[in-house]
Every structure is written in C-alpha cells, then in structure tokens.
XYZ file of C-alpha atoms in Angstrom:
769
model
C 156.523 173.872 162.732
C 159.801 175.386 160.844
C 160.092 178.494 159.140
C 159.182 177.133 155.608
C 155.595 176.451 157.467
C 154.726 180.158 158.301
C 151.913 180.525 155.552
C 148.492 181.690 156.704
C 147.036 177.851 156.054
C 149.630 176.656 158.370
C 149.513 179.159 160.980
C 145.798 178.608 161.437
C 146.128 174.802 162.336
C 145.421 174.009 165.654
C 147.457 170.828 167.059
C 146.557 168.157 169.302
C 147.813 164.984 170.633
C 145.965 162.642 168.873
C 145.316 158.775 169.470
C 147.441 155.972 168.587
C 144.662 153.972 166.494
C 143.442 153.639 163.843
C 146.734 153.751 162.065
C 146.884 155.966 159.116
C 145.129 159.131 158.608
C 141.579 159.402 159.779
C 138.540 161.837 160.444
C 138.104 162.607 164.187
C 136.752 165.341 166.030
C 136.058 167.637 163.248
C 140.045 167.009 162.100
C 142.245 164.650 161.040
C 143.955 162.218 163.261
C 147.388 160.372 162.160
C 148.959 157.657 163.471
C 152.129 155.314 162.581
C 154.263 152.893 163.700
C 157.937 153.130 163.882
C 161.036 151.870 165.694
C 162.345 155.490 165.942
C 161.862 156.911 169.768
C 163.148 160.331 169.339
C 162.369 162.659 166.646
C 159.158 162.028 164.230
C 157.536 164.947 162.133
C 154.531 164.987 160.418
C 154.946 167.131 157.040
C 151.801 168.774 154.856
C 151.659 169.848 151.473
C 149.166 171.941 149.980
C 147.052 170.100 147.058
C 149.144 169.708 143.602
C 152.673 170.972 145.437
C 155.446 170.918 143.276
C 157.271 167.844 144.519
C 160.660 168.656 143.955
C 162.104 168.921 147.205
C 164.200 172.231 146.548
C 160.690 174.106 145.308
C 158.746 172.645 148.174
C 158.027 176.214 149.262
C 154.670 175.868 151.257
C 155.009 172.787 153.367
C 154.482 172.714 156.944
C 156.494 170.603 159.383
C 155.149 169.199 162.468
C 157.695 167.845 165.163
C 156.008 165.502 167.571
C 156.892 165.507 171.081
C 158.055 162.146 172.064
C 156.394 162.478 175.465
C 153.105 163.553 174.244
C 152.336 162.477 170.785
C 154.199 158.913 171.235
C 152.257 156.068 172.786
C 154.459 152.722 172.526
C 156.037 152.452 169.237
C 152.786 154.734 167.697
C 153.328 158.014 166.873
C 149.997 160.234 166.891
C 149.027 163.829 166.041
C 145.492 165.465 165.449
C 145.230 168.765 163.288
C 142.103 170.900 162.926
C 140.534 171.709 160.356
C 140.519 168.444 158.068
C 142.526 169.886 155.511
C 140.714 167.693 152.522
C 143.104 166.831 149.792
C 146.154 168.108 151.268
C 149.286 165.554 151.045
C 151.284 164.505 153.717
C 154.613 162.250 154.530
C 156.398 161.285 157.863
C 160.014 162.194 158.481
C 161.422 159.552 160.338
C 164.542 160.512 162.699
C 166.482 163.908 162.454
C 169.007 162.781 159.621
C 168.274 160.527 156.711
C 168.831 156.905 157.363
C 172.286 155.754 157.743
C 171.905 152.998 155.595
C 169.327 153.938 152.894
C 170.204 157.837 152.723
C 166.437 158.905 153.080
C 163.937 159.594 155.847
C 160.905 160.982 154.377
C 158.271 158.073 154.370
C 154.973 157.217 152.647
C 152.300 156.411 155.048
C 151.949 152.602 154.756
C 147.989 152.709 155.612
C 147.546 155.647 153.039
C 144.027 154.947 151.142
C 144.626 157.611 148.626
C 147.951 158.337 147.062
C 148.720 161.355 144.577
C 150.941 159.842 141.989
C 150.708 160.328 138.142
C 147.632 159.668 136.335
C 146.090 157.385 133.508
C 147.784 159.394 130.498
C 151.217 159.252 132.365
C 151.693 155.743 132.353
C 155.423 154.535 131.748
C 155.868 158.431 131.283
C 159.557 158.790 132.230
C 159.565 162.563 132.163
C 157.119 162.589 135.100
C 158.862 162.071 138.334
C 157.212 159.530 140.551
C 157.014 160.696 144.157
C 154.188 159.631 145.660
C 152.759 161.104 148.754
C 149.501 160.127 151.043
C 146.438 162.196 150.794
C 144.223 163.416 153.411
C 140.656 162.138 152.197
C 137.385 164.451 152.275
C 134.504 163.586 154.348
C 132.740 161.974 151.362
C 135.646 160.728 149.150
C 135.820 157.544 150.848
C 132.198 157.113 150.670
C 130.359 154.975 148.071
C 126.476 154.330 147.304
C 126.355 150.695 146.526
C 122.934 151.032 144.944
C 121.866 147.989 146.683
C 123.944 145.890 144.941
C 125.003 142.572 146.682
C 128.213 140.678 146.304
C 127.149 137.163 144.057
C 128.837 134.888 146.917
C 129.040 132.297 144.402
C 129.911 129.143 146.054
C 133.794 128.241 145.589
C 132.892 124.931 143.609
C 130.905 126.910 140.971
C 133.644 129.601 140.349
C 134.904 129.982 136.660
C 137.999 132.193 137.128
C 138.978 134.740 134.344
C 142.685 135.803 134.925
C 142.948 139.573 133.199
C 145.013 142.595 133.359
C 143.290 145.778 133.866
C 145.357 147.958 131.542
C 145.755 144.760 128.974
C 142.289 143.929 128.770
C 141.279 147.141 126.951
C 144.387 149.035 125.915
C 144.290 148.062 122.377
C 143.011 150.451 119.878
C 140.410 148.059 118.664
C 139.080 147.679 122.168
C 136.034 149.959 121.096
C 135.911 151.426 124.830
C 135.936 155.291 126.178
C 138.076 154.865 128.965
C 140.903 152.417 127.824
C 143.163 150.575 130.500
C 141.171 151.383 133.506
C 138.656 150.114 135.709
C 136.031 151.682 133.979
C 137.012 150.014 130.797
C 136.605 146.573 132.482
C 132.777 148.106 133.212
C 132.343 148.669 129.421
C 133.313 145.127 128.608
C 131.152 143.424 131.062
C 128.880 142.468 128.108
C 131.835 140.328 126.894
C 132.164 138.433 129.926
C 128.859 137.510 130.227
C 128.531 136.068 126.754
C 131.766 134.407 127.343
C 130.096 132.620 130.781
C 132.756 133.371 133.477
C 131.505 134.216 137.000
C 134.895 135.480 138.502
C 137.444 137.738 137.292
C 140.866 137.534 138.670
C 142.648 140.981 138.522
C 146.492 141.101 138.226
C 147.882 143.523 140.991
C 145.678 146.788 141.289
C 147.454 148.198 144.013
C 149.684 151.457 143.751
C 153.040 150.648 142.137
C 155.691 152.511 140.232
C 155.695 151.053 136.485
C 158.633 152.949 136.238
C 161.045 151.268 138.617
C 163.219 149.626 136.066
C 165.443 152.046 133.999
C 164.580 151.571 129.821
C 166.605 148.383 128.620
C 167.877 147.718 125.191
C 164.767 146.229 123.950
C 163.161 145.873 120.512
C 160.057 147.302 122.077
C 161.670 150.202 123.193
C 159.824 152.931 125.414
C 157.009 150.177 126.094
C 159.291 148.371 128.606
C 158.143 148.784 132.132
C 156.709 147.107 135.387
C 153.484 145.886 133.397
C 152.282 143.429 135.523
C 152.645 145.181 138.822
C 153.950 142.619 141.308
C 156.031 145.434 142.803
C 153.636 147.079 145.652
C 154.028 150.663 146.905
C 150.483 151.422 148.420
C 148.603 148.216 150.160
C 145.494 150.303 150.567
C 145.329 152.337 147.615
C 143.989 151.471 144.076
C 146.566 152.325 141.041
C 146.074 155.849 140.196
C 146.747 155.054 136.293
C 143.837 152.556 136.063
C 141.478 155.628 137.020
C 140.044 158.117 134.534
C 139.392 160.932 137.232
C 141.547 163.700 138.397
C 139.448 164.330 141.577
C 140.336 163.536 145.189
C 139.480 159.853 145.596
C 138.934 159.087 141.936
C 140.849 155.745 142.222
C 139.002 154.413 145.034
C 135.330 155.640 143.770
C 136.283 153.870 140.280
C 137.603 150.561 141.544
C 134.250 150.704 143.568
C 132.209 151.365 140.701
C 133.862 148.774 138.652
C 133.409 146.229 141.594
C 129.723 147.159 141.984
C 128.947 146.681 138.226
C 130.550 143.046 138.056
C 128.894 142.473 140.981
C 125.485 143.365 139.329
C 126.279 141.284 136.276
C 127.034 138.388 138.508
C 130.598 138.093 138.609
C 132.817 138.377 141.402
C 136.043 139.862 141.854
C 139.328 138.337 143.102
C 142.588 140.493 143.403
C 146.105 138.980 143.135
C 147.907 140.336 145.899
C 151.722 140.920 146.929
C 152.547 140.497 150.261
C 155.978 138.819 149.895
C 157.625 141.588 149.133
C 157.367 145.206 148.293
C 158.881 147.584 145.754
C 161.731 148.453 148.109
C 163.980 146.259 146.453
C 167.494 147.444 145.835
C 167.773 151.351 146.066
C 163.815 151.372 146.531
C 162.852 153.527 149.407
C 159.143 154.503 150.330
C 158.161 153.429 153.712
C 158.896 150.096 155.621
C 162.674 150.649 154.896
C 162.597 154.288 156.949
C 159.723 153.286 159.643
C 161.192 149.806 160.760
C 163.106 148.076 158.430
C 163.869 145.272 161.029
C 160.153 144.833 161.364
C 158.983 144.558 158.167
C 161.489 142.486 156.414
C 163.339 139.000 157.124
C 166.885 139.812 157.895
C 169.623 137.644 158.767
C 171.807 138.618 162.005
C 174.053 140.698 159.658
C 171.310 142.527 158.827
C 171.130 141.387 155.383
C 168.101 140.854 153.825
C 166.995 137.315 153.680
C 165.490 136.677 149.747
C 163.105 133.926 149.112
C 160.845 135.684 146.584
C 163.363 136.161 144.134
C 162.710 139.975 144.670
C 165.926 140.771 146.950
C 163.790 140.600 150.137
C 161.263 138.795 151.626
C 158.355 140.481 153.592
C 158.117 139.469 157.479
C 154.608 138.254 157.259
C 154.469 136.353 160.577
C 155.682 139.272 162.807
C 152.820 140.266 164.690
C 153.011 144.030 163.353
C 153.332 142.902 159.636
C 150.610 140.375 159.804
C 148.202 142.862 161.552
C 149.027 145.165 158.584
C 148.433 142.666 155.932
C 145.053 141.726 157.823
C 143.816 145.329 157.990
C 144.524 145.653 154.267
C 142.625 142.667 153.289
C 139.853 143.359 155.622
C 139.860 147.007 154.082
C 139.709 145.762 150.677
C 136.979 143.170 151.454
C 134.884 144.841 153.681
C 135.035 148.380 152.490
C 135.593 147.866 148.649
C 133.767 144.562 148.141
C 136.575 142.454 146.858
C 135.276 138.706 146.908
C 138.417 136.989 147.432
C 142.308 137.125 147.073
C 145.290 135.274 145.181
C 148.406 135.320 147.280
C 151.488 135.763 145.114
C 153.986 133.316 146.189
C 151.948 132.428 149.504
C 154.588 130.047 150.740
C 156.914 133.214 151.613
C 154.095 133.990 153.896
C 154.655 130.549 155.850
C 158.016 131.776 157.278
C 158.487 132.683 160.581
C 160.635 135.560 161.588
C 163.598 133.969 161.205
C 163.099 132.727 157.743
C 161.996 128.906 158.422
C 158.965 127.374 157.485
C 155.839 127.059 160.083
C 153.302 124.772 160.093
C 150.801 127.341 161.603
C 151.832 130.644 160.487
C 150.321 133.675 162.520
C 149.127 135.359 159.219
C 147.591 132.288 157.730
C 145.831 131.588 160.810
C 144.617 134.916 161.761
C 143.273 135.328 157.830
C 141.765 131.937 158.047
C 139.702 132.267 161.195
C 138.459 136.144 160.903
C 134.732 135.759 161.045
C 134.488 138.741 158.835
C 136.045 136.983 156.183
C 134.255 133.871 156.116
C 132.660 134.350 152.916
C 136.040 135.592 150.962
C 138.027 133.282 148.979
C 141.627 132.588 150.119
C 143.888 131.483 147.083
C 147.510 130.521 147.541
C 150.026 130.105 144.929
C 151.538 127.415 147.253
C 155.355 127.912 146.970
C 158.275 130.520 147.003
C 161.695 131.105 145.468
C 163.571 129.887 148.365
C 162.802 125.951 147.959
C 158.946 125.528 149.741
C 156.721 123.616 147.622
C 153.123 123.391 149.227
C 150.724 121.787 146.665
C 148.348 120.004 148.209
C 150.260 121.112 151.947
C 149.582 124.571 152.277
C 148.656 125.319 156.160
C 144.953 125.768 154.842
C 142.749 125.779 158.315
C 140.042 124.223 156.260
C 139.637 127.332 154.052
C 142.494 127.785 151.893
C 142.297 126.975 147.604
C 145.513 126.477 146.068
C 146.952 127.301 142.670
C 147.134 123.393 141.430
C 150.713 123.641 140.033
C 150.519 119.950 139.448
C 147.311 119.736 137.402
C 149.146 122.089 135.136
C 152.209 119.967 134.655
C 150.266 116.574 134.384
C 147.595 117.951 131.814
C 150.361 119.648 129.954
C 152.564 116.363 129.782
C 149.370 113.866 129.323
C 147.841 116.137 126.180
C 151.114 116.276 124.156
C 151.685 112.567 124.548
C 154.114 112.048 127.188
C 154.304 108.254 128.658
C 153.810 107.556 132.263
C 151.350 110.163 132.914
C 147.997 108.220 132.807
C 147.518 107.613 136.472
C 148.534 110.950 137.868
C 146.287 112.623 134.889
C 143.424 110.679 136.102
C 143.740 111.762 139.626
C 144.022 115.640 138.571
C 141.078 115.556 136.508
C 139.264 113.830 139.538
C 139.858 116.681 141.636
C 142.869 115.530 143.120
C 141.918 113.784 146.209
C 145.652 112.719 147.170
C 146.366 116.501 147.627
C 142.928 117.808 148.875
C 141.324 114.642 150.556
C 142.487 115.577 153.937
C 140.110 118.325 155.216
C 139.362 119.993 152.116
C 137.269 119.479 148.801
C 137.711 119.181 144.935
C 136.794 123.242 145.006
C 139.963 123.693 146.790
C 142.105 122.882 143.728
C 141.911 125.756 141.424
C 142.931 124.194 138.221
C 144.950 125.982 135.310
C 146.777 125.220 132.378
C 148.206 128.596 131.771
C 148.322 131.904 133.915
C 149.851 135.223 133.325
C 153.653 134.336 133.698
C 154.217 131.758 131.135
C 152.801 130.610 127.457
C 150.066 131.854 126.312
C 147.668 128.827 125.547
C 148.328 129.140 121.947
C 151.928 129.478 122.326
C 152.206 126.163 124.702
C 151.172 124.186 121.296
C 153.706 126.513 119.164
C 156.761 126.708 120.644
C 159.122 124.050 122.446
C 161.197 126.858 123.447
C 160.811 130.410 125.215
C 161.661 133.447 122.908
C 162.392 136.314 125.158
C 164.481 138.467 123.683
C 162.460 141.550 123.561
C 163.044 141.786 127.173
C 166.260 143.015 126.771
C 167.873 139.915 128.833
C 169.431 137.961 126.108
C 166.471 135.324 126.650
C 167.964 134.454 130.065
C 164.598 135.594 131.926
C 161.509 133.203 132.406
C 160.808 129.601 132.805
C 163.043 126.945 130.827
C 160.757 123.842 131.461
C 157.143 124.588 130.201
C 156.025 121.036 128.910
C 155.262 122.581 125.805
C 154.792 121.257 122.065
C 155.123 123.079 118.993
C 153.223 120.226 116.906
C 155.871 120.034 114.484
C 157.808 123.602 113.796
C 158.650 126.087 116.240
C 156.445 129.315 115.999
C 154.145 130.618 113.012
C 154.118 128.483 110.314
C 152.036 127.956 106.758
C 151.909 124.320 107.334
C 148.210 124.021 107.462
C 148.460 120.466 108.898
C 150.328 121.900 112.074
C 147.894 124.880 112.224
C 145.085 122.516 112.588
C 146.659 120.333 115.008
C 147.450 123.425 117.326
C 144.089 124.294 117.492
C 142.880 120.944 117.980
C 145.517 120.861 120.977
C 144.005 124.014 122.096
C 140.414 122.479 122.230
C 141.774 119.645 124.084
C 143.275 121.757 127.065
C 140.149 123.782 127.106
C 138.071 120.706 127.186
C 140.359 119.189 129.966
C 140.300 122.235 132.005
C 136.455 122.940 131.729
C 135.259 119.373 132.486
C 137.886 118.690 135.013
C 136.607 118.366 138.766
C 137.736 121.391 140.659
C 137.670 125.421 139.808
C 139.030 126.153 136.456
C 140.937 129.488 135.664
C 141.263 130.507 132.256
C 143.498 133.371 131.202
C 142.509 136.345 129.089
C 142.817 135.653 125.571
C 143.230 131.881 125.523
C 139.496 131.918 124.488
C 140.306 133.070 120.997
C 143.863 132.016 120.843
C 146.072 134.868 121.980
C 149.884 134.729 120.881
C 152.651 136.355 122.897
C 155.212 135.139 119.874
C 156.638 132.873 122.127
C 157.499 135.166 125.164
C 156.713 133.596 128.463
C 157.922 136.329 130.991
C 156.094 139.583 129.547
C 156.337 141.297 132.913
C 157.663 144.205 131.089
C 155.620 144.448 128.015
C 153.027 147.169 127.749
C 151.849 146.530 124.010
C 150.157 144.270 121.881
C 151.983 141.155 122.768
C 150.249 141.453 126.332
C 147.210 143.449 125.377
C 144.035 141.687 124.301
C 143.235 141.581 120.730
C 139.750 142.491 120.114
C 140.056 142.180 116.542
C 141.451 138.397 116.546
C 138.881 137.659 119.206
C 136.088 138.848 116.754
C 137.762 136.796 114.190
C 137.041 133.820 116.288
C 133.737 134.227 117.052
C 132.185 131.328 115.118
C 135.146 128.954 115.951
C 137.404 128.973 119.106
C 135.667 131.450 120.873
C 132.288 129.983 120.358
C 133.917 126.794 121.210
C 135.020 128.063 124.658
C 131.915 129.801 125.313
C 129.826 126.479 124.476
C 132.305 124.505 126.838
C 131.746 127.146 130.018
C 127.731 126.744 129.233
C 128.450 122.893 129.436
C 130.009 122.744 132.561
C 127.343 125.197 133.986
C 124.559 123.101 133.083
C 126.167 119.886 134.954
C 126.623 119.801 138.400
C 128.714 116.582 138.158
C 131.843 118.997 137.522
C 131.049 121.505 140.277
C 131.505 119.069 143.397
C 132.266 119.332 147.184
C 132.853 115.773 147.793
C 135.266 113.527 145.976
C 134.416 110.788 143.453
C 133.670 107.126 144.003
C 132.824 104.039 141.812
C 129.421 105.247 141.826
C 130.050 108.430 140.071
C 132.649 107.350 137.610
C 133.742 104.337 135.732
C 136.570 103.705 133.512
C 137.099 102.368 130.277
C 139.860 101.640 127.832
C 139.094 101.251 124.089
C 136.664 98.651 125.177
C 134.343 99.371 127.926
C 135.015 99.145 131.493
C 138.770 97.725 130.755
C 141.062 100.909 131.315
C 144.588 100.137 130.815
C 146.704 101.721 133.118
C 150.194 100.048 132.240
C 149.670 101.425 128.554
C 152.548 103.742 127.318
C 150.045 105.264 125.165
C 148.195 108.070 126.239
C 144.420 106.938 125.679
C 141.671 106.943 128.812
C 138.190 107.146 128.773
C 135.593 107.408 131.557
C 131.938 107.664 132.486
C 130.653 110.191 134.588
C 127.102 109.310 136.561
C 124.689 111.608 137.787
C 121.946 110.026 139.819
C 120.533 113.453 140.725
C 120.487 114.942 136.986
C 120.049 111.280 135.731
C 122.679 111.560 133.325
C 125.728 109.886 131.683
C 128.734 112.122 130.391
C 131.471 109.965 128.443
C 134.854 110.920 127.822
C 137.563 109.458 125.757
C 140.871 111.155 125.413
C 143.176 110.097 122.848
C 146.512 112.010 123.377
C 148.589 110.591 120.593
C 149.346 110.014 116.989
C 147.081 107.071 116.237
C 143.477 106.881 115.830
C 141.666 104.858 118.178
C 138.242 102.630 117.412
C 136.564 102.980 120.348
C 133.550 100.571 121.986
C 131.352 103.078 123.865
C 129.123 101.335 126.453
C 126.181 99.752 124.685
C 123.918 100.147 127.465
C 122.952 103.647 126.493
C 121.870 105.820 123.817
C 124.819 107.938 123.236
C 124.690 111.799 121.761
C 127.893 113.503 120.741
C 128.262 116.832 122.607
C 131.990 117.799 121.222
C 134.574 115.846 119.418
C 137.898 118.406 118.902
C 138.925 116.506 116.016
C 136.170 118.201 113.539
C 136.056 121.519 112.326
C 133.381 123.898 113.473
C 130.642 124.025 113.966
C 130.528 120.368 114.080
C 133.165 120.209 116.920
C 130.849 121.349 119.180
C 127.178 121.312 117.535
C 124.068 123.397 118.699
C 122.342 120.194 118.360
C 123.257 116.540 120.086
C 124.481 114.226 117.406
C 123.386 110.671 117.832
C 126.438 108.525 117.727
C 126.080 104.933 115.387
C 124.172 102.092 116.651
C 126.719 99.787 116.620
C 128.522 101.834 119.528
C 131.851 102.091 117.670
C 133.406 105.649 117.145
C 136.835 106.410 115.474
C 138.519 109.065 117.268
C 141.303 110.814 115.365
C 144.803 111.677 116.990
C 145.036 114.116 119.558
C 141.283 114.046 120.116
C 138.911 114.644 123.081
C 135.259 113.214 122.577
C 132.413 113.757 124.965
C 129.389 112.097 124.788
C 125.706 112.482 126.523
C 123.395 109.991 127.820
C 120.349 110.191 129.865
C 120.037 107.042 132.490
C 117.942 104.802 134.545
C 119.316 103.957 138.016
C 119.522 100.242 137.170
C 122.202 101.153 134.472
C 124.631 102.151 136.715
C 124.400 98.873 138.741
C 124.548 97.029 135.548
C 127.860 98.748 135.038
C 129.050 98.143 138.448
C 127.953 94.259 137.839
C 129.953 94.083 134.717
C 133.186 95.298 136.704
C 132.789 92.747 139.429
C 132.539 89.797 136.351
C 136.068 90.897 135.269
C 137.931 87.244 134.767
C 139.503 86.251 138.181
C 142.929 85.853 136.863
C 142.230 89.107 135.203
C 141.532 91.013 138.386
C 144.238 89.228 140.414
C 146.937 90.881 137.710
C 145.232 94.124 138.454
C 145.202 93.977 142.118
C 148.673 92.927 142.484
C 150.251 95.484 139.796
C 148.117 98.313 139.135
C 145.357 98.881 141.831
C 147.659 99.589 145.043
C 149.333 102.190 142.506
C 146.207 104.109 141.563
C 144.961 103.866 145.340
C 148.069 105.605 146.578
C 147.171 108.310 143.950
C 143.845 108.217 144.941
C 142.268 107.669 141.500
C 138.764 107.298 142.132
C 137.019 103.900 141.812
C 140.175 102.233 143.858
C 140.305 101.109 147.628
C 142.418 103.519 149.190
C 142.744 101.715 152.852
C 146.335 100.576 151.936
C 149.748 100.907 153.459
C 151.021 104.138 152.244
C 154.707 103.394 152.971
C 154.538 100.031 151.118
C 153.637 101.946 147.926
C 156.300 104.036 147.884
C 157.995 102.253 145.265
C 154.810 101.571 143.440
C 153.996 105.426 142.967
C 157.261 106.455 142.012
C 156.875 106.352 138.246
C 153.833 108.865 138.811
C 155.643 111.525 140.826
C 156.417 114.296 138.754
C 159.827 114.192 136.858
C 162.473 116.800 138.154
C 162.054 118.614 135.194
C 158.734 119.712 135.558
C 157.875 123.158 136.029
C 156.693 122.912 139.549
C 159.614 120.997 141.048
C 162.068 123.395 139.435
C 160.815 126.133 141.390
C 163.406 124.969 143.595
C 166.184 124.873 141.780
C 166.687 126.291 138.194
C 163.527 128.701 138.174
C 165.040 130.220 141.335
C 168.108 130.913 139.636
C 166.055 132.149 136.571
C 163.906 135.106 138.693
C 167.360 136.240 139.991
C 169.004 136.835 137.002
C 167.607 140.174 136.173
C 165.012 142.906 136.415
C 162.690 139.866 135.426
C 162.920 138.198 138.766
C 161.091 141.165 140.195
C 157.698 140.147 138.691
C 154.657 137.798 139.919
C-alpha cells in the first residue's frame, strides 16, 4: 500500500492471494476477489477509491493502491487478489506496469469484466462540463440480485417474430412522449402499451452497453451542442448497462432498471434483442480504457509492424477469434442472456468476427462456433449483420452452424429497386419475398432471413420515398458521410413539397413497402417511427444527432392514428393471423401459384414491374392473392375466377378504405383495376380440390408456350430458387442466365466492399454502427 493509502478504511483491509477465476470482481469468502488477464508479467496493482471520490487525479487523495506480488498473485497471465471486507460501492481500477505504456502514455485500466461502472448519470448525457472517467464498482451482495417475479421469457419461435428496432433514448426523449422517465430503460416500460397495440413481439435495442457519448469533440454543425455519439456503437463496458439510460443514483441502479425493462417486456409477451458491438471498441485513435493497456496484441488485430488492422471503418478490429477474446465475448453474451434475461443478439459487422488472428477469413471461426454450440444459449436468437468494411460480404454464406439468422441485405436492395420500378428485378424480387431459398436453403429455414427495408443507419422509410440524395450537412462533415447509393426515389421532387399528388404517391409507396415487408416469408424488422412516417429530413447517417431528427415524434404518431399507423397495425395483425407468412419450410407449387395480369401466366420477361401470386394454406383452408403494380400505369387484373374473393387491402385507396375493417367482396366478373404503384391483397376460403384445379391449369399450358418458358425462363428462375420451379439443374450452366438477376455494382450491399468502406473512414461518422 502506498503512502496515499494510509487511511483508516485502507489500513484495516485484509489482503489475500485470491484466485484466477472468475475474471472481474466477485464475492468470495466474505470479501471480494479480483482477477484480470494481462500480458504484463512484472508489476500490477489494484487501486481502490472510496465511493463518489473526485476523479481528477491530482485530488485523488484517499485512494489505496495494492501492489500484487508476481510470485503469489499471478497464475499464468492472470493476476488476482482477495480483499476483506467486501467494500460495497467502492470503485477500483488496475495499474498495469510501473510506468505508463510506452505507446499509449497511460496505464490505469478499467476492468473489462466490470458489471457496474461509475460514470455520469442520465441528466448529464452529453454534458461537456462533466468529465468522463469510468471506473469499475464493487457490487454489493444484493445489487446484482433481481426478483423476476415468476415472469418467464416468451421464447417466441424465430419464424413468428416481428422485430421493432428502437433507440432507448430516442424512443421517449421527445417532450411529447408523456412519460415520467424520458430517454431511459424505464421510459420504455411506460410505452409498453403502445408496443402491444402496434403488435410487435420483439424489440431490437440499439447499443445499451456503457459508452461515452462525448468521445468526439463538438463540430461545426447547425445543431450545435446536440452533436454526440448518439447511437452508441463505441463500447466501453461490455458487461455494464449504459448509466445514462438509468434513472436511479444508487449502487447497481442501471443493472436493476435494465432487468426491470426486460421483465416487463417479457410480461407483455415481447422479447428483447440487443444490438451488440464486438467488432471494435471505444479505444480508437487516442481512446484508452482497458484493452490497450492490458494486452493490445491479444485484443486487437495487428500487422507485423504493430499497426492496427481496420476491417470495421473504426480504426481497429477486435481480435474476436483469439481464444482469450473469444472467451471474453462468450462470457459477455452469457451474462446478458443468462443473468439479464436477453432473448437474442444482433451482431454489428459480424463478418469481422469471422476473421482469424491474422485478419484472414475463417470458414469455421472459433467464436461463432462456440456461441453456436453452447447448450445454455440454445434458445437465444443469434443474428448477424453479415458483412464488414474490409470486403467480406456473407449474406447467405455466414458460417451459421444451422442456428445463425442474418440481416438480409439483398432483400432490402431488391425490394427498394422493385417498388420504385427498376427493370430487371422481377425474378429476384420473387425469390426474396418467398424466403430467399437460394441464400438460406442449405441447412437453414426462411426464418433465418431477417427481412428489412430500412434500419437505423440509412433513410427512414418516409425519406426513402422523398429523397434521391442524402442531406447530411447537419452532421458537420460537408455531406461526405453516409451511404451514397440508397436505391431511393423522391416521387418527383426532392424533399418536402406542397404538391399533393406527390405527397399521396409517397404515402402509397410507404404502404407498399410496409405491405411487402410484413407479408414476405422470413422475419420482418420494422424501424421505430416508420409506422407513422418519421422523417429525418433526408439525413441518412444520424449517428450523432441527439434531437428531434432522431427522436420518436409522438405528436406525429397520434396524427397518423387513423391513417398510416392504423394501416401498419392492421398489417401486423394480418401477418399474425395467417400462418402461411410464418414458415419454417420453403415454398413449392403446392403453396404458391404465380400469375400475371391473367391467372397462371406470369410474364417473367417483362420490363414492367408487375407480378401476382396466390398463397395456398391447406391447413387454414384459405387463399391469399397478391398483385403488385410497381409502375406508372394502371393494370386491369383478372383474378383467378374459381374463388369468391374479398379485398383485404389496396394501397392506392385512401384510409380507411385502403385497409377496411370489413372484407369487401370483389366484383363478380373477376376484373380489378389496380392503379399505378399499388399493392392489392385479396382473401378467399377454399376447398382442397381448388388447388388441384389450379395445378391442372398450369399443366395445360400450350406445348409451344411451355417449351419457350422451359428454354428461356425456367432455368433462370430455378437458379434463383423461385418457388414453383425445378431446382435440380446444373448451376454452372446457369451462370450466364442468372447474371441479369444479380445485384448491380451500385447496390448498397455490394458497395460495402468499396465506396461505403471509404465513406465510413472519411470522418467521425465512420465510428458508428
């Protein structure tokens, strides 16, 4: 103990050898055990601080520094010590080495395993006058205990999920949110009735691990002091909930309030998925918290010259498949799932976690295999964002071990292109809405495709139909940040307009996107605010915007109660009511029949984006007919006349007729005029023999027409695994035929390998999610 430690509390400490596991701080023998992994072999010390000590080093007068003996307190590369009494609420750090690190200039390190971290509170979010200097906190005997009140996880099958992506702070921070605890975990609890009424059954929370929102200095921006690391893709504490999402100022409050949120969501039948960042950390640039001082060569990918390898666009890459780092991530996932009740995880830039310790792609990465095979995580949803910023693009090919789902970026791209009328998209669009069997047919199910049109990074859904170009000037980077290729269409004028025809077309297109998303096979993900038409004013990279641009607009939501919000709620209920959308198996001709404007005759060669199809559910004894007119012309459709059809929705109509409360029978002549840029959904009960009749019609197509389809179309469709076409064909011979259906180099997913990588590195916005 140094001279500064000669305080009564420190003099009375009893110090023991301790044990090397578990890592972090843990209660042991009426005291606390501390254990940390580090490459340092000679000098390590544990520093203890009384609760609420001033954190400016020159005034750190009451700390106690306990030097560890390498002969007694080191087992291999793990240093450990035991102290008595427990010292509940005291803060601690590790001193690694006798002198500051020769490269980084610091050697006081945060415990990577700290479950409670001392840092600013909710009312100090982005308060630049408050220092950010996090420390670990010794838990009390009760602070990590929690009463789940008998509430069990919903354990909803993956195929039945309807995911709602939201930001904890942004969901309730607006002044019109009418909640007591704005911007917090408890604020979400107050809004559970809204989530239930909307109909979603899973929330995917943007990062909630402790992060420093003030890590970037204020920049020149029209928004001034609101600029910050708002999204949170810059993790400091991998076991600690974000303190500024917590209301209480007592020991363990963040852990308690996070678990309270999880419990109450579970009580409402809603699962909790966390967006987690294990591909990089907050230690970019001059950032220094823990890993750099503990074992920089272990925790980060580095080349032979000792430089960081950057496959994330954030200056470095976590060395996820080093055994020690893989164990660290595994321990973190286990803690959040087994101790905090989390139901699933979406892994940011997950392809970076497939790189070996030299940065090369691994087909069976240690970390992914370990998480996949852990029997304690068998019920936990694992979702990959299957690309990184170093060229890996794993959509459909992520090393899944039969359990990993993926954000289906190809669904996003092709749906955007099809709905706005791009030619050459028809066949791939058909494949994507049917569950992407070409991507997930080998060892997985349609439910492993997480379908989405928008996400937190990119345009909101309303902006997708209102802007051709990004408008990110408010971020202070001269509009250089953010994705350039968005596959968006402004419907005739950039941004806000008083032209009512354009505004109506935009609303129609929003409904078209929602209809496709929520009736496609796979798992849909909806972004907070899209249900009422939230706009971010054309900003497609709001990582730094802690203001109304990002916050949920509850006033606007109420205004849309009887229009767009109503439409979304009814769509979600429609999906829940019909099991044909929620499948664990891919479709065949017994389940789906394709049409054109005439029944049973789809025109796959057409340059005009029109397609129709019928889904048959022989369990529910029903048909559901879809017609999608993604072009500027009206189409008179002849619906199959063997059924009596009732209209479920028509996106070209005004509310409430666009989705009537009562089914509306279609004209007896079977002809329906579908206006431009519209989606029609019809419903009909059926008898078993009716499906057989439809298949008979298909078999009776004239021979010359059948031959033309076989030679010019069917093999293309089979290669894309469009349901209803034979798949037993030579894939090599199909390569030239499928070329027109491959994603163009300008699509946003392919562009991740090139221009998007450059964009993310162009400035601070690269350090996002």
